[in-house]
C-alpha positions as CSV (number, residue, x, y, z in Angstrom):
1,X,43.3,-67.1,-22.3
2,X,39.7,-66.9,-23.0
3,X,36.4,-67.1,-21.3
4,X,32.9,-66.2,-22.5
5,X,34.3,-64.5,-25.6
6,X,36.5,-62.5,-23.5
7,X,40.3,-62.7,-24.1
8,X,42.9,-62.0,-21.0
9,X,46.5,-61.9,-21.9
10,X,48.5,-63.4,-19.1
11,X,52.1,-63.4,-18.3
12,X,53.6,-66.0,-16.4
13,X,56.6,-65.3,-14.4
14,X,58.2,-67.4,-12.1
15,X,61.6,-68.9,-10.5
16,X,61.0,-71.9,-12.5
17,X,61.2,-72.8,-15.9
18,X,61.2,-76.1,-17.9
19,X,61.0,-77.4,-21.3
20,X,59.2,-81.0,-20.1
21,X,55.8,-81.6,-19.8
22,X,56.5,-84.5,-17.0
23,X,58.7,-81.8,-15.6
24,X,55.9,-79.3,-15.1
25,X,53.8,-81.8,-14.3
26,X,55.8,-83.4,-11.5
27,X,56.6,-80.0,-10.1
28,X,53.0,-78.9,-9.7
29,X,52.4,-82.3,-7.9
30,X,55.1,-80.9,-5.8
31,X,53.1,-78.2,-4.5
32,X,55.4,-75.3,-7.1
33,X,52.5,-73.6,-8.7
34,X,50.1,-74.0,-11.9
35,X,50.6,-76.5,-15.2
36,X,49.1,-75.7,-18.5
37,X,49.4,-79.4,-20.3
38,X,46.9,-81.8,-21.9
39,X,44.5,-83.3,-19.6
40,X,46.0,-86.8,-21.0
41,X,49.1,-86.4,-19.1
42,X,47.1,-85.8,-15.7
43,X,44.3,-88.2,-16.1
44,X,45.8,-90.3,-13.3
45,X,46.8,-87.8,-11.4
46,X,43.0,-86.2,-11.5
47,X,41.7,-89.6,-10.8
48,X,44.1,-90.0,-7.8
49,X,43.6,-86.6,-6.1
50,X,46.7,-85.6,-6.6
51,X,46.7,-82.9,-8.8
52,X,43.2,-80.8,-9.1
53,X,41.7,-79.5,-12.2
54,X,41.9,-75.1,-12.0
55,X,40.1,-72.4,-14.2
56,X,38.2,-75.2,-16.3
57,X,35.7,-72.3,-17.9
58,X,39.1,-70.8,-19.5
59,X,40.2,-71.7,-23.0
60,X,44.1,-71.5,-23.8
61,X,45.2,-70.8,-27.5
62,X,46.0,-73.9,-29.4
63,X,49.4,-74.2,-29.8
64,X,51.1,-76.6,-32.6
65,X,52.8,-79.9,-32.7
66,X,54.8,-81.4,-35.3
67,X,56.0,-84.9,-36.1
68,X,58.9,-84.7,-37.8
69,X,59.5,-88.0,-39.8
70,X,62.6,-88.7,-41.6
71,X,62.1,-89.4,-45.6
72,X,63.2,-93.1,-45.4
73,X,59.8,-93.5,-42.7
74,X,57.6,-91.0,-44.8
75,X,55.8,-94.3,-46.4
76,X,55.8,-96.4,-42.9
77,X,52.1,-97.4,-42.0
78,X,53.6,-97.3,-38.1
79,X,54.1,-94.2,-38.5
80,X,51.4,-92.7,-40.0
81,X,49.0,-94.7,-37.6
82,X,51.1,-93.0,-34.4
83,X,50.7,-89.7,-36.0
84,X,47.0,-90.3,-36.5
85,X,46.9,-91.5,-32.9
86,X,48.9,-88.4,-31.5
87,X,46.5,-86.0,-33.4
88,X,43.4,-87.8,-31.8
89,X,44.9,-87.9,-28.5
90,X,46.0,-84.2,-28.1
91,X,42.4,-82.6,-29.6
């Protein structure tokens, strides 16, 4: 993570460990801890009071996405238009 052009390496340990963004999501609703995810999957919860925003001066380290397309949809214009969206979307 960084702040001010400081860098703090942080481990995360815990008794809980998921591979779903709606998982980590719904489990910091719940009251289990912190959850590093893009603000678009929180908005409502933000809005609502449910979930509140924590250590908003930090930065995190990008991390990468990729859409992986099959070669018969390489040339679809629906697919290039959700990628373009996706790539808006998560910046």
């Amino acid at each position: 993570m960084k702040r001010r052009g400081a860098t703090k390496i942080v481990k995360i340990v815990g008794p809980l460990t998921v591979n779903s963004s709606m998982a980590i999501v719904s489990a910091a609703a719940a009251g289990l801890g912190l959850a590093l995810v893009p603000a678009v999957l929180v908005e409502q919860q933000l809005r609502s009071g449910n979930l509140v925003s924590v250590l908003e001066d930090w930065e995190c380290e990008p991390s990468a996405l990729w859409a992986l397309v099959p070669q018969h949809r390489q040339g679809s214009r629906a697919v290039r238009l959700l990628v373009e969206h996706l790539q808006r979307a998560l910046r």
